[in-house]
Amino acid sequence: MRILFYLLSIVIANVVTAAFAPMQFGMFIVPMGTLFVGATFIFRDMVQNKYGRKKTYIFIFTALTLSAIVSSLLGDTLMIVAASAISFLISETADTEIYSRLKLSMAWRVFYSGIVGGLLDSVIFVIIGLSPLGAGVLPWVAIPSAIAGQFIVKSIIQMVGALALGQVYSLKEKQLFAK
């Protein structure tokens, strides 16, 4: 189920981003799919927690391929597909490696690794895909707002996910010790 949720969250993020206009909160610009991108880091951590780091890279490359195919089928430009693939690969790798090395509870590892992954994903995708360097969707003046908006939303999702996982694992420990 974890793998399915991980892969589905990536596909849904692509579809929702293509189907809906970005949200604007004041100066912040947030593609609708960002809500699901934040969740991908949580699901990837759950996959890694069950299957280990090495097998997780197989799922990351599967997700990368699936994401590129879906993005292309949805009509994204080559620059957007490339930006998505590059940001995905770098951010998921960073998340995986940080998650692997932290000696904290799962909830804190999910939170910290996801924050770094979310920041990398936001910066890389916006600069390569949306800026005048890439597809030229946004002018340079809007780039900081786009990065900040995506990062804030992904961070909130990471925080909520980490809190939820912390509660789930805390309840499991209490039930284990109660027996």
Coordinates of N, CA, C and O in Angstrom, one line a residue:
M1 N 0.8 -1.2 0.0 CA 0.0 0.0 0.0 C 0.9 1.3 0.0 O 0.5 2.2 -0.6
R2 N 2.0 1.2 0.7 CA 2.8 2.4 0.8 C 3.4 2.8 -0.6 O 3.4 4.0 -0.9
I3 N 3.8 1.8 -1.3 CA 4.3 2.0 -2.6 C 3.2 2.6 -3.5 O 3.5 3.6 -4.3
L4 N 2.0 2.0 -3.4 CA 0.9 2.5 -4.2 C 0.6 4.0 -3.9 O 0.4 4.8 -4.8
F5 N 0.6 4.3 -2.6 CA 0.3 5.7 -2.2 C 1.4 6.7 -2.7 O 1.1 7.8 -3.2
Y6 N 2.6 6.2 -2.6 CA 3.8 7.0 -3.1 C 3.6 7.3 -4.6 O 3.7 8.4 -5.0
L7 N 3.4 6.2 -5.4 CA 3.3 6.4 -6.8 C 2.1 7.2 -7.2 O 2.1 8.1 -8.1
L8 N 0.9 7.0 -6.6 CA -0.3 7.7 -6.8 C -0.2 9.2 -6.5 O -0.7 10.0 -7.2
S9 N 0.5 9.5 -5.4 CA 0.7 10.9 -5.0 C 1.4 11.7 -6.1 O 1.1 12.8 -6.4
I10 N 2.4 11.0 -6.7 CA 3.2 11.7 -7.8 C 2.3 11.9 -9.0 O 2.3 13.0 -9.6
V11 N 1.6 10.9 -9.4 CA 0.7 11.0 -10.6 C -0.4 12.0 -10.3 O -0.6 12.9 -11.2
I12 N -1.0 12.0 -9.2 CA -2.0 13.0 -8.8 C -1.5 14.4 -8.8 O -2.1 15.3 -9.3
A13 N -0.2 14.6 -8.3 CA 0.4 15.9 -8.3 C 0.5 16.4 -9.7 O 0.2 17.6 -10.0
N14 N 0.9 15.6 -10.7 CA 1.1 16.0 -12.1 C -0.3 16.3 -12.7 O -0.4 17.4 -13.4
V15 N -1.3 15.5 -12.5 CA -2.6 15.7 -13.0 C -3.2 17.0 -12.5 O -3.8 17.8 -13.2
V16 N -3.2 17.1 -11.2 CA -3.8 18.3 -10.6 C -3.1 19.6 -11.0 O -3.7 20.6 -11.3
T17 N -1.8 19.6 -11.1 CA -1.0 20.7 -11.6 C -1.4 21.1 -13.0 O -1.6 22.3 -13.3
A18 N -1.6 20.1 -13.8 CA -2.0 20.4 -15.2 C -3.4 20.8 -15.3 O -3.8 21.6 -16.2
A19 N -4.3 20.3 -14.5 CA -5.8 20.6 -14.6 C -6.2 21.9 -14.0 O -7.2 22.5 -14.4
F20 N -5.5 22.4 -13.0 CA -6.0 23.6 -12.2 C -4.9 24.7 -12.3 O -3.7 24.5 -12.2
A21 N -5.4 25.9 -12.3 CA -4.5 27.1 -12.3 C -3.9 27.2 -10.9 O -4.5 26.7 -9.9
P22 N -2.7 27.8 -10.8 CA -2.0 27.9 -9.5 C -2.9 28.8 -8.6 O -3.6 29.7 -9.0
M23 N -2.7 28.5 -7.3 CA -3.4 29.3 -6.3 C -2.5 30.5 -6.0 O -1.2 30.4 -6.1
Q24 N -3.1 31.6 -5.6 CA -2.2 32.8 -5.2 C -2.7 33.3 -3.9 O -3.9 33.6 -3.7
F25 N -1.8 33.2 -2.9 CA -2.0 33.7 -1.6 C -1.2 35.0 -1.4 O 0.0 34.9 -1.1
G26 N -1.8 36.1 -1.6 CA -1.0 37.3 -1.5 C 0.1 37.3 -2.6 O -0.2 37.1 -3.8
M27 N 1.3 37.4 -2.2 CA 2.4 37.4 -3.1 C 2.9 35.9 -3.5 O 3.6 35.8 -4.4
F28 N 2.4 34.9 -2.8 CA 2.8 33.5 -3.0 C 2.0 32.9 -4.1 O 0.8 32.9 -4.2
I29 N 2.7 32.2 -5.0 CA 2.2 31.4 -6.1 C 2.4 29.9 -5.8 O 3.5 29.5 -5.7
V30 N 1.3 29.2 -5.8 CA 1.4 27.8 -5.5 C 0.6 26.9 -6.5 O -0.6 27.0 -6.5
P31 N 1.3 26.1 -7.3 CA 0.5 25.2 -8.2 C -0.3 24.2 -7.3 O 0.2 23.8 -6.2
M32 N -1.4 23.9 -7.7 CA -2.3 23.0 -7.0 C -1.7 21.6 -6.6 O -1.9 21.1 -5.6
G33 N -0.9 21.1 -7.5 CA -0.2 19.8 -7.3 C 0.8 19.8 -6.2 O 1.1 18.8 -5.6
T34 N 1.2 21.0 -5.7 CA 2.1 21.1 -4.6 C 1.6 20.5 -3.3 O 2.3 19.9 -2.5
L35 N 0.3 20.5 -3.2 CA -0.4 19.8 -2.0 C 0.0 18.3 -2.0 O 0.1 17.8 -0.9
F36 N 0.1 17.7 -3.2 CA 0.4 16.3 -3.3 C 1.9 16.1 -3.3 O 2.4 15.0 -2.8
V37 N 2.7 17.0 -3.8 CA 4.1 16.9 -3.8 C 4.7 16.7 -2.4 O 5.5 15.9 -2.1
G38 N 4.1 17.6 -1.5 CA 4.6 17.5 -0.1 C 4.3 16.1 0.5 O 5.1 15.6 1.3
A39 N 3.2 15.5 0.1 CA 2.9 14.2 0.6 C 3.8 13.1 0.0 O 4.0 12.1 0.7
T40 N 4.3 13.3 -1.2 CA 5.2 12.3 -1.7 C 6.4 12.0 -0.8 O 6.9 10.9 -0.7
F41 N 6.9 13.1 -0.2 CA 8.1 12.9 0.7 C 7.7 12.0 1.9 O 8.5 11.1 2.3
I42 N 6.5 12.2 2.4 CA 6.1 11.4 3.6 C 5.9 9.9 3.1 O 6.3 9.0 3.8
F43 N 5.2 9.7 2.0 CA 5.0 8.4 1.5 C 6.3 7.7 1.2 O 6.5 6.5 1.4
R44 N 7.3 8.4 0.6 CA 8.6 7.9 0.3 C 9.3 7.4 1.6 O 9.9 6.4 1.6
D45 N 9.2 8.3 2.6 CA 9.8 7.9 3.9 C 9.2 6.6 4.5 O 9.8 5.8 5.0
M46 N 7.9 6.5 4.3 CA 7.2 5.3 4.8 C 7.6 4.1 4.0 O 7.8 3.0 4.5
V47 N 7.8 4.2 2.7 CA 8.3 3.1 1.8 C 9.7 2.8 2.3 O 10.0 1.6 2.5
Q48 N 10.5 3.8 2.6 CA 11.9 3.5 3.0 C 11.9 2.8 4.4 O 12.7 1.9 4.6
N49 N 11.0 3.2 5.2 CA 11.0 2.6 6.6 C 10.7 1.1 6.5 O 11.2 0.4 7.3
K50 N 9.9 0.8 5.5 CA 9.5 -0.7 5.4 C 10.5 -1.5 4.5 O 10.8 -2.6 4.9
Y51 N 11.0 -0.9 3.4 CA 11.8 -1.6 2.5 C 13.3 -1.3 2.5 O 14.0 -2.0 1.8
G52 N 13.7 -0.3 3.2 CA 15.1 0.0 3.3 C 15.5 1.0 2.2 O 14.8 1.2 1.2
R53 N 16.7 1.5 2.3 CA 17.2 2.6 1.5 C 17.5 2.1 0.0 O 17.1 2.7 -0.9
K54 N 18.1 1.0 -0.1 CA 18.4 0.5 -1.5 C 17.2 0.2 -2.3 O 17.2 0.6 -3.5
K55 N 16.2 -0.5 -1.8 CA 15.0 -0.8 -2.5 C 14.2 0.5 -2.8 O 13.6 0.6 -3.8
T56 N 14.3 1.5 -1.9 CA 13.6 2.8 -2.1 C 14.1 3.4 -3.4 O 13.3 4.1 -4.1
Y57 N 15.4 3.3 -3.7 CA 15.9 3.9 -4.9 C 15.2 3.3 -6.2 O 15.0 4.0 -7.2
I58 N 14.9 2.1 -6.1 CA 14.1 1.4 -7.2 C 12.8 2.1 -7.4 O 12.3 2.4 -8.5
F59 N 12.1 2.3 -6.3 CA 10.8 3.0 -6.3 C 10.9 4.4 -6.7 O 10.0 5.0 -7.4
I60 N 12.0 5.1 -6.4 CA 12.2 6.5 -6.8 C 12.4 6.5 -8.3 O 11.7 7.4 -9.0
F61 N 13.2 5.7 -8.9 CA 13.3 5.7 -10.3 C 12.1 5.2 -11.1 O 11.8 5.8 -12.1
T62 N 11.3 4.3 -10.5 CA 10.0 4.0 -11.0 C 9.1 5.2 -11.0 O 8.4 5.5 -12.0
A63 N 9.0 5.9 -9.9 CA 8.2 7.1 -9.8 C 8.7 8.2 -10.7 O 7.8 8.9 -11.3
L64 N 10.0 8.4 -10.9 CA 10.5 9.4 -11.8 C 10.1 9.1 -13.2 O 9.6 10.0 -14.0
T65 N 10.2 7.8 -13.6 CA 9.7 7.4 -15.0 C 8.2 7.7 -15.2 O 7.8 8.2 -16.2
L66 N 7.5 7.2 -14.2 CA 6.0 7.4 -14.2 C 5.6 8.9 -14.3 O 4.8 9.3 -15.1
S67 N 6.3 9.7 -13.5 CA 6.0 11.1 -13.5 C 6.3 11.8 -14.8 O 5.5 12.6 -15.3
A68 N 7.5 11.4 -15.4 CA 7.8 12.0 -16.7 C 6.8 11.6 -17.8 O 6.4 12.4 -18.6
I69 N 6.4 10.3 -17.8 CA 5.4 9.8 -18.8 C 4.1 10.6 -18.6 O 3.5 11.1 -19.6
V70 N 3.6 10.7 -17.4 CA 2.3 11.3 -17.1 C 2.4 12.8 -17.5 O 1.5 13.4 -18.2
S71 N 3.5 13.5 -17.1 CA 3.7 14.9 -17.4 C 3.7 15.1 -18.9 O 3.1 16.0 -19.4
S72 N 4.4 14.2 -19.7 CA 4.4 14.3 -21.1 C 3.0 14.1 -21.7 O 2.6 14.9 -22.6
L73 N 2.3 13.1 -21.2 CA 1.0 12.8 -21.8 C 0.0 14.0 -21.5 O -1.0 14.2 -22.2
L74 N 0.3 14.7 -20.4 CA -0.6 15.8 -20.1 C -0.3 17.1 -20.9 O -0.9 18.1 -20.7
G75 N 0.7 17.0 -21.7 CA 1.1 18.1 -22.6 C 2.1 19.1 -22.1 O 2.2 20.2 -22.6
D76 N 2.8 18.8 -21.0 CA 3.8 19.7 -20.4 C 4.9 19.8 -21.5 O 5.2 18.8 -22.2
T77 N 5.5 21.0 -21.5 CA 6.6 21.2 -22.4 C 7.8 20.3 -21.9 O 7.9 19.9 -20.8
L78 N 8.7 20.1 -22.8 CA 9.9 19.3 -22.5 C 10.7 20.0 -21.4 O 11.2 19.3 -20.5
M79 N 10.7 21.3 -21.3 CA 11.4 22.0 -20.2 C 10.8 21.7 -18.9 O 11.5 21.5 -17.9
I80 N 9.4 21.7 -18.8 CA 8.7 21.4 -17.6 C 9.0 20.0 -17.2 O 9.2 19.7 -16.0
V81 N 8.9 19.1 -18.1 CA 9.1 17.6 -17.8 C 10.6 17.5 -17.3 O 10.8 16.8 -16.3
A82 N 11.5 18.1 -17.9 CA 12.9 18.0 -17.5 C 13.1 18.6 -16.1 O 13.8 18.0 -15.2
A83 N 12.5 19.8 -15.9 CA 12.6 20.4 -14.6 C 12.0 19.6 -13.5 O 12.6 19.4 -12.4
S84 N 10.9 19.0 -13.8 CA 10.2 18.1 -12.8 C 11.1 16.9 -12.5 O 11.2 16.5 -11.4
A85 N 11.6 16.3 -13.6 CA 12.5 15.1 -13.4 C 13.7 15.4 -12.6 O 14.1 14.7 -11.6
I86 N 14.4 16.5 -12.9 CA 15.6 16.9 -12.2 C 15.3 17.2 -10.7 O 16.0 16.8 -9.8
S87 N 14.3 18.1 -10.5 CA 14.0 18.4 -9.1 C 13.5 17.2 -8.3 O 13.9 17.1 -7.2
F88 N 12.8 16.3 -9.0 CA 12.3 15.1 -8.3 C 13.5 14.3 -7.9 O 13.6 13.8 -6.7
L89 N 14.4 14.0 -8.8 CA 15.6 13.1 -8.5 C 16.4 13.7 -7.4 O 16.8 13.0 -6.5
I90 N 16.7 15.0 -7.5 CA 17.6 15.6 -6.5 C 16.9 15.7 -5.1 O 17.5 15.3 -4.1
S91 N 15.6 16.1 -5.1 CA 14.9 16.2 -3.8 C 14.6 14.9 -3.2 O 14.8 14.7 -1.9
E92 N 14.2 13.9 -3.9 CA 14.0 12.6 -3.4 C 15.2 11.9 -2.9 O 15.2 11.2 -1.9
T93 N 16.3 12.1 -3.6 CA 17.6 11.6 -3.1 C 18.1 12.2 -1.8 O 18.5 11.6 -0.9
A94 N 17.9 13.6 -1.7 CA 18.3 14.3 -0.5 C 17.4 13.8 0.6 O 17.9 13.5 1.7
D95 N 16.1 13.7 0.4 CA 15.2 13.2 1.4 C 15.6 11.8 1.9 O 15.7 11.5 3.1
T96 N 15.9 10.9 1.0 CA 16.3 9.5 1.3 C 17.5 9.5 2.1 O 17.6 8.8 3.1
E97 N 18.5 10.2 1.7 CA 19.8 10.2 2.4 C 19.7 10.8 3.8 O 20.3 10.3 4.8
I98 N 19.0 11.9 3.9 CA 18.9 12.6 5.2 C 18.1 11.7 6.2 O 18.4 11.4 7.3
Y99 N 16.9 11.1 5.6 CA 16.1 10.2 6.4 C 16.9 9.0 6.9 O 16.8 8.6 8.1
S100 N 17.8 8.5 6.1 CA 18.6 7.3 6.4 C 19.6 7.6 7.6 O 20.0 6.8 8.4
R101 N 20.1 8.9 7.6 CA 21.2 9.2 8.5 C 20.8 9.8 9.8 O 21.6 9.7 10.8
L102 N 19.6 10.3 9.9 CA 19.2 10.9 11.2 C 18.9 9.8 12.2 O 18.3 8.8 11.9
K103 N 19.3 10.1 13.4 CA 19.1 9.1 14.5 C 18.0 9.7 15.4 O 18.3 9.9 16.6
L104 N 16.9 9.9 14.9 CA 15.7 10.4 15.6 C 14.5 9.5 15.4 O 14.6 8.6 14.6
S105 N 13.4 9.9 16.0 CA 12.2 9.1 15.8 C 11.8 9.3 14.3 O 12.2 10.2 13.6
M106 N 10.9 8.4 13.9 CA 10.5 8.5 12.5 C 9.8 9.8 12.2 O 10.0 10.4 11.1
A107 N 9.0 10.3 13.1 CA 8.3 11.6 12.8 C 9.3 12.7 12.6 O 9.1 13.5 11.7
W108 N 10.3 12.8 13.4 CA 11.3 13.9 13.2 C 12.1 13.7 11.9 O 12.5 14.6 11.2
R109 N 12.5 12.4 11.6 CA 13.2 12.1 10.4 C 12.3 12.5 9.1 O 12.8 13.1 8.2
V110 N 11.0 12.2 9.2 CA 10.1 12.6 8.1 C 10.1 14.1 8.0 O 10.2 14.7 6.9
F111 N 10.0 14.8 9.1 CA 9.9 16.3 9.1 C 11.2 16.9 8.5 O 11.1 17.7 7.6
Y112 N 12.3 16.6 9.1 CA 13.6 17.2 8.7 C 14.0 16.8 7.2 O 14.4 17.7 6.4
S113 N 13.8 15.6 6.9 CA 14.2 15.2 5.5 C 13.3 15.8 4.5 O 13.7 16.2 3.4
G114 N 12.0 15.9 4.9 CA 11.0 16.4 4.0 C 11.2 17.9 3.8 O 10.9 18.5 2.7
I115 N 11.6 18.6 4.8 CA 11.8 20.1 4.7 C 12.9 20.3 3.7 O 12.8 21.2 2.8
V116 N 14.0 19.6 3.8 CA 15.1 19.8 2.9 C 14.7 19.4 1.5 O 15.0 20.1 0.5
G117 N 14.0 18.2 1.4 CA 13.6 17.8 0.1 C 12.6 18.8 -0.6 O 12.7 19.1 -1.8
G118 N 11.7 19.3 0.2 CA 10.7 20.3 -0.3 C 11.4 21.6 -0.7 O 11.0 22.2 -1.7
L119 N 12.4 22.0 0.0 CA 13.1 23.2 -0.4 C 13.9 23.0 -1.7 O 13.7 23.8 -2.6
L120 N 14.6 21.9 -1.8 CA 15.3 21.6 -3.1 C 14.3 21.5 -4.2 O 14.6 22.0 -5.3
D121 N 13.2 20.8 -4.0 CA 12.3 20.6 -5.1 C 11.7 21.9 -5.5 O 11.6 22.2 -6.7
S122 N 11.4 22.8 -4.6 CA 10.8 24.1 -4.9 C 11.8 24.9 -5.7 O 11.4 25.5 -6.8
V123 N 13.0 25.1 -5.2 CA 14.0 25.9 -5.8 C 14.3 25.4 -7.2 O 14.3 26.2 -8.2
I124 N 14.6 24.1 -7.3 CA 15.1 23.6 -8.6 C 14.0 23.6 -9.7 O 14.2 24.1 -10.8
F125 N 12.8 23.2 -9.3 CA 11.7 23.2 -10.3 C 11.3 24.6 -10.7 O 11.2 24.8 -12.0
V126 N 11.2 25.5 -9.8 CA 10.8 26.9 -10.2 C 11.9 27.5 -11.1 O 11.6 28.1 -12.2
I127 N 13.2 27.4 -10.7 CA 14.2 28.0 -11.5 C 14.4 27.3 -12.9 O 14.4 28.0 -13.9
I128 N 14.4 26.0 -12.9 CA 14.7 25.3 -14.2 C 13.4 25.3 -15.0 O 13.4 25.5 -16.3
G129 N 12.2 25.1 -14.4 CA 11.0 24.9 -15.2 C 10.2 26.2 -15.5 O 9.7 26.3 -16.6
L130 N 10.2 27.1 -14.5 CA 9.2 28.2 -14.7 C 9.9 29.5 -15.0 O 9.2 30.4 -15.5
S131 N 11.1 29.7 -14.6 CA 11.8 31.0 -14.8 C 12.1 31.2 -16.3 O 12.0 30.4 -17.1
P132 N 12.6 32.4 -16.6 CA 13.0 32.7 -17.9 C 14.2 31.8 -18.4 O 14.3 31.6 -19.6
L133 N 14.9 31.1 -17.5 CA 15.9 30.1 -17.9 C 15.2 28.9 -18.6 O 15.8 28.2 -19.4
G134 N 14.0 28.6 -18.1 CA 13.3 27.4 -18.5 C 12.2 27.7 -19.5 O 12.4 28.3 -20.6
A135 N 11.0 27.4 -19.1 CA 9.8 27.6 -20.0 C 9.4 29.1 -20.0 O 8.6 29.4 -20.9
G136 N 9.9 29.9 -19.1 CA 9.6 31.3 -19.2 C 8.1 31.6 -18.7 O 7.6 32.6 -19.1
V137 N 7.6 30.7 -17.9 CA 6.2 30.9 -17.5 C 6.1 32.1 -16.5 O 5.1 32.8 -16.5
L138 N 7.1 32.3 -15.7 CA 7.1 33.4 -14.7 C 8.3 34.3 -15.0 O 9.4 33.9 -15.3
P139 N 8.1 35.6 -14.7 CA 9.2 36.5 -14.8 C 10.1 36.4 -13.6 O 9.7 35.9 -12.6
W140 N 11.3 36.9 -13.7 CA 12.3 36.8 -12.5 C 11.7 37.4 -11.3 O 11.9 36.8 -10.2
V141 N 10.9 38.4 -11.4 CA 10.4 39.1 -10.2 C 9.4 38.2 -9.4 O 9.3 38.3 -8.2
A142 N 8.8 37.2 -10.1 CA 7.9 36.3 -9.4 C 8.5 35.0 -8.9 O 7.9 34.3 -8.1
I143 N 9.7 34.8 -9.2 CA 10.4 33.5 -8.9 C 10.5 33.4 -7.3 O 10.2 32.3 -6.8
P144 N 11.0 34.4 -6.6 CA 11.0 34.2 -5.1 C 9.7 33.9 -4.5 O 9.6 33.0 -3.6
S145 N 8.6 34.5 -5.0 CA 7.3 34.2 -4.5 C 6.8 32.8 -4.8 O 6.2 32.1 -4.0
A146 N 7.2 32.3 -6.0 CA 6.8 31.0 -6.4 C 7.6 29.9 -5.5 O 7.0 29.0 -5.1
I147 N 8.8 30.2 -5.3 CA 9.6 29.3 -4.5 C 9.1 29.3 -3.1 O 8.9 28.2 -2.5
A148 N 8.9 30.4 -2.5 CA 8.5 30.6 -1.1 C 7.1 29.9 -1.0 O 6.8 29.2 0.0
G149 N 6.2 30.2 -1.9 CA 4.8 29.6 -1.8 C 4.8 28.1 -1.8 O 4.2 27.5 -0.9
Q150 N 5.6 27.5 -2.7 CA 5.7 26.1 -2.8 C 6.3 25.5 -1.5 O 5.9 24.5 -0.9
F151 N 7.4 26.2 -1.1 CA 8.1 25.7 0.1 C 7.2 25.7 1.4 O 7.2 24.8 2.2
I152 N 6.5 26.8 1.5 CA 5.6 26.9 2.7 C 4.6 25.8 2.7 O 4.4 25.2 3.7
V153 N 3.9 25.6 1.6 CA 2.9 24.6 1.5 C 3.5 23.2 1.8 O 2.9 22.4 2.6
K154 N 4.6 22.9 1.1 CA 5.2 21.6 1.4 C 5.6 21.4 2.8 O 5.5 20.3 3.4
S155 N 6.1 22.5 3.4 CA 6.6 22.4 4.8 C 5.4 22.2 5.8 O 5.5 21.4 6.7
I156 N 4.3 22.8 5.5 CA 3.1 22.6 6.3 C 2.6 21.2 6.2 O 2.3 20.5 7.2
I157 N 2.6 20.7 5.0 CA 2.2 19.3 4.8 C 3.2 18.3 5.5 O 2.8 17.3 6.1
Q158 N 4.5 18.6 5.4 CA 5.5 17.8 6.2 C 5.2 17.8 7.7 O 5.3 16.8 8.3
M159 N 4.9 19.0 8.2 CA 4.6 19.1 9.6 C 3.4 18.3 10.0 O 3.4 17.6 11.0
V160 N 2.3 18.4 9.2 CA 1.1 17.7 9.6 C 1.4 16.2 9.4 O 1.0 15.4 10.3
G161 N 2.1 15.8 8.4 CA 2.4 14.4 8.2 C 3.3 13.8 9.3 O 3.0 12.7 9.9
A162 N 4.3 14.6 9.7 CA 5.2 14.2 10.8 C 4.4 14.1 12.1 O 4.6 13.1 12.9
L163 N 3.5 15.0 12.4 CA 2.7 15.0 13.6 C 1.8 13.8 13.6 O 1.7 13.1 14.6
A164 N 1.2 13.5 12.5 CA 0.3 12.3 12.4 C 1.1 11.0 12.6 O 0.6 10.1 13.3
L165 N 2.2 10.9 11.9 CA 3.0 9.7 12.1 C 3.5 9.6 13.5 O 3.6 8.5 14.1
G166 N 3.9 10.7 14.2 CA 4.3 10.7 15.6 C 3.2 10.1 16.4 O 3.5 9.3 17.3
Q167 N 2.0 10.5 16.2 CA 0.8 10.0 17.0 C 0.6 8.5 16.7 O 0.4 7.8 17.7
V168 N 0.7 8.1 15.5 CA 0.4 6.7 15.1 C 1.5 5.8 15.8 O 1.1 4.8 16.4
Y169 N 2.7 6.2 15.7 CA 3.8 5.4 16.3 C 3.8 5.4 17.8 O 4.1 4.5 18.5
S170 N 3.4 6.5 18.4 CA 3.2 6.7 19.8 C 2.1 5.7 20.3 O 2.3 5.0 21.3
L171 N 1.0 5.7 19.6 CA -0.1 4.8 20.0 C 0.4 3.3 19.9 O 0.0 2.5 20.7
K172 N 1.1 3.0 18.8 CA 1.6 1.6 18.6 C 2.5 1.2 19.8 O 2.4 0.1 20.3
E173 N 3.4 2.1 20.2 CA 4.3 1.8 21.3 C 3.5 1.6 22.6 O 3.8 0.7 23.4
K174 N 2.5 2.5 22.9 CA 1.7 2.3 24.1 C 1.0 1.0 24.1 O 0.9 0.3 25.1
Q175 N 0.4 0.6 22.9 CA -0.2 -0.7 22.8 C 0.7 -1.9 23.0 O 0.4 -2.9 23.6
L176 N 1.9 -1.7 22.5 CA 2.9 -2.8 22.6 C 3.3 -3.0 24.1 O 3.5 -4.1 24.6
F177 N 3.5 -1.8 24.8 CA 3.9 -1.9 26.2 C 2.8 -2.3 27.1 O 3.0 -2.8 28.2
A178 N 1.6 -2.1 26.7 CA 0.4 -2.4 27.5 C 0.2 -3.9 27.6 O -0.5 -4.4 28.4
K179 N 0.7 -4.7 26.6 CA 0.5 -6.1 26.5 C 1.4 -6.9 27.4 O 2.4 -6.7 27.9

